[in-house]
């Protein structure tokens, strides 16, 4: 039998992220898109609330939270060329950080008591803890996974998240598959997080913060080297630099942000369960990024908005929602190159009569 | 004790060859076309459903299995022509998006067509019952049949790749796709044939696994993840690697489940031992994968040749 | 999915949320629950307890997140007064405490986690099905009655799995040779079956719900063990929803349940015939529980005269549970969980060649669950 090496082919080196090979000025455009996205998410709940549709406020909060998780994955996929299919695991870890801290704050016992101490139920504590926990668990996973690339990386990250899923399902001290209930939302330095609008702006504020940071990173020296490694690993190595450490840092940072998203989501729904660690959540996160456009963080947020709204609408319409959503994703993959933002900028380019792209 | 070990090794072998039949198509399609097909598990499901449906209609499981293969091959061909053929020039991300969509669609279509309850598929009469392979160790005949089918598939694939013109193209395509096209080979047809072959193998795996497992919607995904582990360990694109990886995973998983809990009981207090032993057993193959990658990042057979 | 049924047009129709698993893994159980519930509503011409009802059917996709969001919407937007339908305990634990706090009455049609039966009991929470341990306890008692002394126990490595073995051991007093915890969703059980053969017990207890049970029972039969080492388990792996998929491999298995197709009373005969006529298949335990949850709601609505703002009357009516139960006698204990008879059933073939269960013996009279004493309600 022949051993077939997928890496020896004449495939274009940037095969992983053609949409991400941004021409000059693209980052700026991504920045505008980010600002627009944040503004829309800032206005939406006010409109919904004025219209008396309180339920829609929660929907926009969900978009902000999953947008944050997807934007963190975008840094891996788009900026660093690392297509993780296990990112949901870090969302789950962040959620568990909140759940475990709350559990101990209620005076209950568990195997992680030596770490959690008296527990915590304030976002000022739980969010950093969630970020730290996700980043620490990302360290060994990243250290092993980053020895590979491309499709290997997709499959390995998937397998590791699956492993973490089984750990949480069996971890009886913290409910295992039964999950953990948060009887009340984490406090946040005196703010009334129980108020849907207040909580929404907390989530949106963190999303805006990350989007701003992501743009800064993309334009920084670190971001440029990361992009260079994405586009041509070999050249970078020839220059005597190994991208391994840079990528590991990116992997951990993205995990930390996903952890924050998971912590917020746990607070939104008042429940922590192993579900985000199951492979479907990781698949959905990747779908969000690709659907919206992997080139910019704003694209990931748009993708998150589309998927959250679609699942909501289709789910209300029919229990066979997957039979409709599936073909929509296939069509998006075929026709919507570069995601929504990619298509928009193509159309924009054509309108300006440039034909440059 | 020794007889039990032999039996467990045989169980591991059987799980391994079943995983091989699924992993082989996945790795071929990836090796030659560079396509990561998440919907490969769906083809396995289609094979199992087709076999169960035909067996229920005709009363013949063998006929069901024979029909399942072309049905799954056809499904693979359809997916290739309608979707994947438009995505060869794209990156893995678009392929993941499209094939994720296909997974959602395929699962829901099966539910719409066959209802939400699992289907029935039994072992064919000739393979019912057990065979005493060692004194005091009866072994299910059907599992022996699965091992046999898996070995025949492995041998057949080896012959196909080493000796046939198609195999030559597969090897050449894996080395350099454009060169093969430049030499005047209809590369589109080669891809279609390969996808159908992958579907056929996945369908066969689903059909022979059907009598052992629940034939139900969503049965493809757990198996797909196992197949990923297999080809990551073996080295993506290598059929030999898939075979080795499948046997290693099958054996590690089975022996882990058989012996780790007892090992845990020997060294840990009883209350913790059951939990930790069971948890370790369910993590065995992932830890193994991590170990292999730490030593050989491209898998056992990856990056050779 | 939202579906208005029956007298939905009537302005005074009481809104009921039926949140259950209709897509993804386990959809068959949710479909049975919905069909059983709807049968009761349709039979009464769109009413329960003589009160017009408007049933909103919503899919939880077996995800706690989805279930919580859907429940919140049912409560805040649709303003349902009553809820039911959740199949899986982990989803019930996510949803029930939230909705009962908002003065929505939740009548469980399946999930009965211990947390909600003991210290976490609530006046707005009723369980129409069982406390989760009940069927395991019944199986333990059935094994004890059958005189089987040495058992191997198998369950998935997650909280419900551990609870099941605890429940089983509460009434099984013989020797536990081995406890095997398997991976959730495990496909192949060859390694475990080989262990069982080596252990040479007199019987095996399995709690492997859904596809896991189908996998195990088929493989166990193929390994030729079923004749030598008898198989026992709760009804979950041996009821109408999975029996057709397991086939003859399930024949002769003894399983514990609170109901059976052949329970001899008029209400049950009418239910089984009505269900078969309406859906062209035999009802499962899940369908029965959906049907009974509807009738329990009916008892409450009747007592409140259809005015759901009279919460005390509504609850009092439900606690009295004055309806013709297909289980024969039915009443609630202090924790608003069933006090009911439990049976050992055997899988047999009926005169049409279909696999069904037949009652072998009654193992418990008026069984009270183990957590009722921890419930400090009232």
PDB file of C-alpha atoms in Angstrom, chain C residues 168-337:
ATOM      1  CA  UNK C 168     -30.894  -1.520  42.128  1.00  0.00           C
ATOM      2  CA  UNK C 169     -28.791  -2.389  45.157  1.00  0.00           C
ATOM      3  CA  UNK C 170     -31.375  -0.904  47.517  1.00  0.00           C
ATOM      4  CA  UNK C 171     -33.525  -4.012  46.985  1.00  0.00           C
ATOM      5  CA  UNK C 172     -31.076  -6.577  45.653  1.00  0.00           C
ATOM      6  CA  UNK C 173     -29.474  -8.266  48.635  1.00  0.00           C
ATOM      7  CA  UNK C 174     -27.327 -10.858  46.868  1.00  0.00           C
ATOM      8  CA  UNK C 175     -23.699 -10.597  45.839  1.00  0.00           C
ATOM      9  CA  UNK C 176     -22.528  -7.972  43.349  1.00  0.00           C
ATOM     10  CA  UNK C 177     -19.706  -9.720  41.519  1.00  0.00           C
ATOM     11  CA  UNK C 178     -18.672  -6.702  39.473  1.00  0.00           C
ATOM     12  CA  UNK C 179     -19.808  -3.185  38.672  1.00  0.00           C
ATOM     13  CA  UNK C 180     -18.870  -2.072  35.175  1.00  0.00           C
ATOM     14  CA  UNK C 181     -19.112   1.569  34.144  1.00  0.00           C
ATOM     15  CA  UNK C 182     -19.078   2.103  30.388  1.00  0.00           C
ATOM     16  CA  UNK C 183     -18.611   5.146  28.217  1.00  0.00           C
ATOM     17  CA  UNK C 184     -21.732   7.189  27.552  1.00  0.00           C
ATOM     18  CA  UNK C 185     -22.898   6.380  24.028  1.00  0.00           C
ATOM     19  CA  UNK C 186     -20.615   3.352  23.781  1.00  0.00           C
ATOM     20  CA  UNK C 187     -21.019   1.250  20.627  1.00  0.00           C
ATOM     21  CA  UNK C 188     -19.151  -1.961  21.227  1.00  0.00           C
ATOM     22  CA  UNK C 189     -19.598  -4.047  24.376  1.00  0.00           C
ATOM     23  CA  UNK C 190     -17.501  -7.052  23.415  1.00  0.00           C
ATOM     24  CA  UNK C 191     -14.946  -6.344  26.146  1.00  0.00           C
ATOM     25  CA  UNK C 192     -17.621  -6.061  28.837  1.00  0.00           C
ATOM     26  CA  UNK C 193     -19.442  -9.165  27.617  1.00  0.00           C
ATOM     27  CA  UNK C 194     -16.218 -11.161  27.702  1.00  0.00           C
ATOM     28  CA  UNK C 195     -15.732 -10.006  31.298  1.00  0.00           C
ATOM     29  CA  UNK C 196     -19.248 -11.106  32.186  1.00  0.00           C
ATOM     30  CA  UNK C 197     -18.584 -14.547  30.771  1.00  0.00           C
ATOM     31  CA  UNK C 198     -15.374 -14.808  32.775  1.00  0.00           C
ATOM     32  CA  UNK C 199     -17.110 -13.611  35.956  1.00  0.00           C
ATOM     33  CA  UNK C 200     -19.759 -16.355  35.601  1.00  0.00           C
ATOM     34  CA  UNK C 201     -22.520 -14.557  37.505  1.00  0.00           C
ATOM     35  CA  UNK C 202     -26.125 -15.813  37.673  1.00  0.00           C
ATOM     36  CA  UNK C 203     -27.483 -12.651  36.106  1.00  0.00           C
ATOM     37  CA  UNK C 204     -26.615  -9.286  34.583  1.00  0.00           C
ATOM     38  CA  UNK C 205     -28.323  -5.972  35.286  1.00  0.00           C
ATOM     39  CA  UNK C 206     -28.028  -3.313  32.616  1.00  0.00           C
ATOM     40  CA  UNK C 207     -29.070   0.311  32.645  1.00  0.00           C
ATOM     41  CA  UNK C 208     -28.171   1.386  29.127  1.00  0.00           C
ATOM     42  CA  UNK C 209     -30.825   3.736  27.761  1.00  0.00           C
ATOM     43  CA  UNK C 210     -31.354   4.408  24.057  1.00  0.00           C
ATOM     44  CA  UNK C 211     -28.989   3.074  21.409  1.00  0.00           C
ATOM     45  CA  UNK C 212     -26.565   1.774  24.049  1.00  0.00           C
ATOM     46  CA  UNK C 213     -29.113  -0.777  25.228  1.00  0.00           C
ATOM     47  CA  UNK C 214     -29.863  -1.908  21.683  1.00  0.00           C
ATOM     48  CA  UNK C 215     -26.152  -2.395  21.045  1.00  0.00           C
ATOM     49  CA  UNK C 216     -25.633  -4.336  24.266  1.00  0.00           C
ATOM     50  CA  UNK C 217     -28.649  -6.621  24.062  1.00  0.00           C
ATOM     51  CA  UNK C 218     -27.921  -7.592  20.444  1.00  0.00           C
ATOM     52  CA  UNK C 219     -24.279  -8.263  21.196  1.00  0.00           C
ATOM     53  CA  UNK C 220     -25.074 -10.131  24.399  1.00  0.00           C
ATOM     54  CA  UNK C 221     -27.460 -12.412  22.537  1.00  0.00           C
ATOM     55  CA  UNK C 222     -24.982 -12.960  19.710  1.00  0.00           C
ATOM     56  CA  UNK C 223     -22.322 -13.938  22.221  1.00  0.00           C
ATOM     57  CA  UNK C 224     -24.634 -16.757  23.256  1.00  0.00           C
ATOM     58  CA  UNK C 225     -24.817 -15.628  26.872  1.00  0.00           C
ATOM     59  CA  UNK C 226     -28.511 -14.904  27.172  1.00  0.00           C
ATOM     60  CA  UNK C 227     -29.388 -18.559  27.702  1.00  0.00           C
ATOM     61  CA  UNK C 228     -26.824 -19.054  30.492  1.00  0.00           C
ATOM     62  CA  UNK C 229     -26.744 -15.724  32.287  1.00  0.00           C
ATOM     63  CA  UNK C 230     -30.104 -14.073  32.595  1.00  0.00           C
ATOM     64  CA  UNK C 231     -30.494 -10.435  31.606  1.00  0.00           C
ATOM     65  CA  UNK C 232     -32.351  -7.885  33.758  1.00  0.00           C
ATOM     66  CA  UNK C 233     -32.895  -4.165  33.493  1.00  0.00           C
ATOM     67  CA  UNK C 234     -35.317  -1.299  33.917  1.00  0.00           C
ATOM     68  CA  UNK C 235     -37.981  -0.850  31.251  1.00  0.00           C
ATOM     69  CA  UNK C 236     -35.941   1.748  29.330  1.00  0.00           C
ATOM     70  CA  UNK C 237     -34.086  -0.757  27.183  1.00  0.00           C
ATOM     71  CA  UNK C 238     -37.011  -3.126  26.775  1.00  0.00           C
ATOM     72  CA  UNK C 239     -40.034  -1.050  25.965  1.00  0.00           C
ATOM     73  CA  UNK C 240     -42.095  -0.488  22.861  1.00  0.00           C
ATOM     74  CA  UNK C 241     -39.841   2.304  21.600  1.00  0.00           C
ATOM     75  CA  UNK C 242     -36.780   0.037  21.248  1.00  0.00           C
ATOM     76  CA  UNK C 243     -38.104  -3.550  21.163  1.00  0.00           C
ATOM     77  CA  UNK C 244     -38.699  -3.543  17.394  1.00  0.00           C
ATOM     78  CA  UNK C 245     -35.069  -2.507  16.869  1.00  0.00           C
ATOM     79  CA  UNK C 246     -33.650  -5.067  19.314  1.00  0.00           C
ATOM     80  CA  UNK C 247     -35.653  -7.957  17.926  1.00  0.00           C
ATOM     81  CA  UNK C 248     -35.737 -11.463  19.336  1.00  0.00           C
ATOM     82  CA  UNK C 249     -32.531 -10.815  21.254  1.00  0.00           C
ATOM     83  CA  UNK C 250     -34.736  -9.192  23.900  1.00  0.00           C
ATOM     84  CA  UNK C 251     -37.018 -12.211  24.332  1.00  0.00           C
ATOM     85  CA  UNK C 252     -37.215 -13.424  27.902  1.00  0.00           C
ATOM     86  CA  UNK C 253     -35.551 -10.403  29.478  1.00  0.00           C
ATOM     87  CA  UNK C 254     -37.063  -9.461  32.839  1.00  0.00           C
ATOM     88  CA  UNK C 255     -37.521  -5.735  33.317  1.00  0.00           C
ATOM     89  CA  UNK C 256     -38.985  -3.513  35.976  1.00  0.00           C
ATOM     90  CA  UNK C 257     -41.775  -1.044  35.160  1.00  0.00           C
ATOM     91  CA  UNK C 258     -44.771   0.754  36.628  1.00  0.00           C
ATOM     92  CA  UNK C 259     -47.036  -0.137  33.729  1.00  0.00           C
ATOM     93  CA  UNK C 260     -47.524  -2.697  31.000  1.00  0.00           C
ATOM     94  CA  UNK C 261     -49.641  -3.074  27.865  1.00  0.00           C
ATOM     95  CA  UNK C 262     -51.437  -6.002  29.475  1.00  0.00           C
ATOM     96  CA  UNK C 263     -52.378  -4.301  32.766  1.00  0.00           C
ATOM     97  CA  UNK C 264     -55.928  -5.427  33.232  1.00  0.00           C
ATOM     98  CA  UNK C 265     -58.176  -2.405  33.697  1.00  0.00           C
ATOM     99  CA  UNK C 266     -60.685  -0.601  31.513  1.00  0.00           C
ATOM    100  CA  UNK C 267     -58.745   2.661  31.263  1.00  0.00           C
ATOM    101  CA  UNK C 268     -55.635   0.864  30.074  1.00  0.00           C
ATOM    102  CA  UNK C 269     -57.497  -1.176  27.482  1.00  0.00           C
ATOM    103  CA  UNK C 270     -59.078   1.990  26.118  1.00  0.00           C
ATOM    104  CA  UNK C 271     -55.720   3.783  26.098  1.00  0.00           C
ATOM    105  CA  UNK C 272     -53.839   1.030  24.277  1.00  0.00           C
ATOM    106  CA  UNK C 273     -56.608   0.604  21.706  1.00  0.00           C
ATOM    107  CA  UNK C 274     -56.976   4.364  21.252  1.00  0.00           C
ATOM    108  CA  UNK C 275     -53.248   4.896  20.833  1.00  0.00           C
ATOM    109  CA  UNK C 276     -52.928   2.104  18.311  1.00  0.00           C
ATOM    110  CA  UNK C 277     -55.892   3.406  16.351  1.00  0.00           C
ATOM    111  CA  UNK C 278     -54.523   6.939  16.302  1.00  0.00           C
ATOM    112  CA  UNK C 279     -50.851   6.243  15.560  1.00  0.00           C
ATOM    113  CA  UNK C 280     -50.727   2.721  14.143  1.00  0.00           C
ATOM    114  CA  UNK C 281     -48.216   1.472  16.700  1.00  0.00           C
ATOM    115  CA  UNK C 282     -48.271   0.220  20.270  1.00  0.00           C
ATOM    116  CA  UNK C 283     -47.764   2.801  23.042  1.00  0.00           C
ATOM    117  CA  UNK C 284     -44.540   2.862  25.041  1.00  0.00           C
ATOM    118  CA  UNK C 285     -44.096   3.761  28.699  1.00  0.00           C
ATOM    119  CA  UNK C 286     -43.249   7.296  27.519  1.00  0.00           C
ATOM    120  CA  UNK C 287     -46.532   7.549  25.623  1.00  0.00           C
ATOM    121  CA  UNK C 288     -48.411   6.297  28.696  1.00  0.00           C
ATOM    122  CA  UNK C 289     -46.710   8.884  30.899  1.00  0.00           C
ATOM    123  CA  UNK C 290     -47.553  11.697  28.491  1.00  0.00           C
ATOM    124  CA  UNK C 291     -51.155  10.516  28.485  1.00  0.00           C
ATOM    125  CA  UNK C 292     -51.325  10.388  32.284  1.00  0.00           C
ATOM    126  CA  UNK C 293     -49.625  13.774  32.687  1.00  0.00           C
ATOM    127  CA  UNK C 294     -52.450  15.210  30.591  1.00  0.00           C
ATOM    128  CA  UNK C 295     -55.079  13.590  32.796  1.00  0.00           C
ATOM    129  CA  UNK C 296     -53.388  14.835  35.972  1.00  0.00           C
ATOM    130  CA  UNK C 297     -53.440  18.349  34.545  1.00  0.00           C
ATOM    131  CA  UNK C 298     -57.090  17.730  33.728  1.00  0.00           C
ATOM    132  CA  UNK C 299     -57.819  16.854  37.363  1.00  0.00           C
ATOM    133  CA  UNK C 300     -56.279  20.146  38.456  1.00  0.00           C
ATOM    134  CA  UNK C 301     -58.013  22.245  35.801  1.00  0.00           C
ATOM    135  CA  UNK C 302     -61.341  20.727  36.742  1.00  0.00           C
ATOM    136  CA  UNK C 303     -60.848  21.578  40.411  1.00  0.00           C
ATOM    137  CA  UNK C 304     -59.903  25.163  39.539  1.00  0.00           C
ATOM    138  CA  UNK C 305     -62.835  25.464  37.175  1.00  0.00           C
ATOM    139  CA  UNK C 306     -60.443  26.358  34.384  1.00  0.00           C
ATOM    140  CA  UNK C 307     -59.186  29.441  36.230  1.00  0.00           C
ATOM    141  CA  UNK C 308     -55.421  28.978  36.379  1.00  0.00           C
ATOM    142  CA  UNK C 309     -55.004  32.017  38.607  1.00  0.00           C
ATOM    143  CA  UNK C 310     -56.518  29.882  41.395  1.00  0.00           C
ATOM    144  CA  UNK C 311     -53.173  28.230  41.914  1.00  0.00           C
ATOM    145  CA  UNK C 312     -54.125  26.607  45.218  1.00  0.00           C
ATOM    146  CA  UNK C 313     -57.212  24.937  43.754  1.00  0.00           C
ATOM    147  CA  UNK C 314     -55.233  23.829  40.737  1.00  0.00           C
ATOM    148  CA  UNK C 315     -52.541  22.223  42.870  1.00  0.00           C
ATOM    149  CA  UNK C 316     -55.036  20.691  45.265  1.00  0.00           C
ATOM    150  CA  UNK C 317     -56.910  19.103  42.356  1.00  0.00           C
ATOM    151  CA  UNK C 318     -53.756  17.690  40.919  1.00  0.00           C
ATOM    152  CA  UNK C 319     -52.625  16.348  44.302  1.00  0.00           C
ATOM    153  CA  UNK C 320     -55.924  14.485  44.574  1.00  0.00           C
ATOM    154  CA  UNK C 321     -55.332  13.119  41.065  1.00  0.00           C
ATOM    155  CA  UNK C 322     -58.942  12.099  40.664  1.00  0.00           C
ATOM    156  CA  UNK C 323     -58.867  10.369  37.288  1.00  0.00           C
ATOM    157  CA  UNK C 324     -59.023   6.858  35.836  1.00  0.00           C
ATOM    158  CA  UNK C 325     -55.368   5.924  35.707  1.00  0.00           C
ATOM    159  CA  UNK C 326     -54.232   3.340  33.162  1.00  0.00           C
ATOM    160  CA  UNK C 327     -51.993   2.109  35.975  1.00  0.00           C
ATOM    161  CA  UNK C 328     -55.039   1.147  37.997  1.00  0.00           C
ATOM    162  CA  UNK C 329     -54.651   3.008  41.239  1.00  0.00           C
ATOM    163  CA  UNK C 330     -52.632   6.172  41.211  1.00  0.00           C
ATOM    164  CA  UNK C 331     -51.914   8.690  43.943  1.00  0.00           C
ATOM    165  CA  UNK C 332     -49.282  11.231  44.841  1.00  0.00           C
ATOM    166  CA  UNK C 333     -47.028  10.999  47.889  1.00  0.00           C
ATOM    167  CA  UNK C 334     -46.040  13.932  50.084  1.00  0.00           C
ATOM    168  CA  UNK C 335     -43.401  15.000  47.585  1.00  0.00           C
ATOM    169  CA  UNK C 336     -45.926  14.917  44.741  1.00  0.00           C
ATOM    170  CA  UNK C 337     -44.295  11.887  43.178  1.00  0.00           C
TER     171      UNK C 337
END
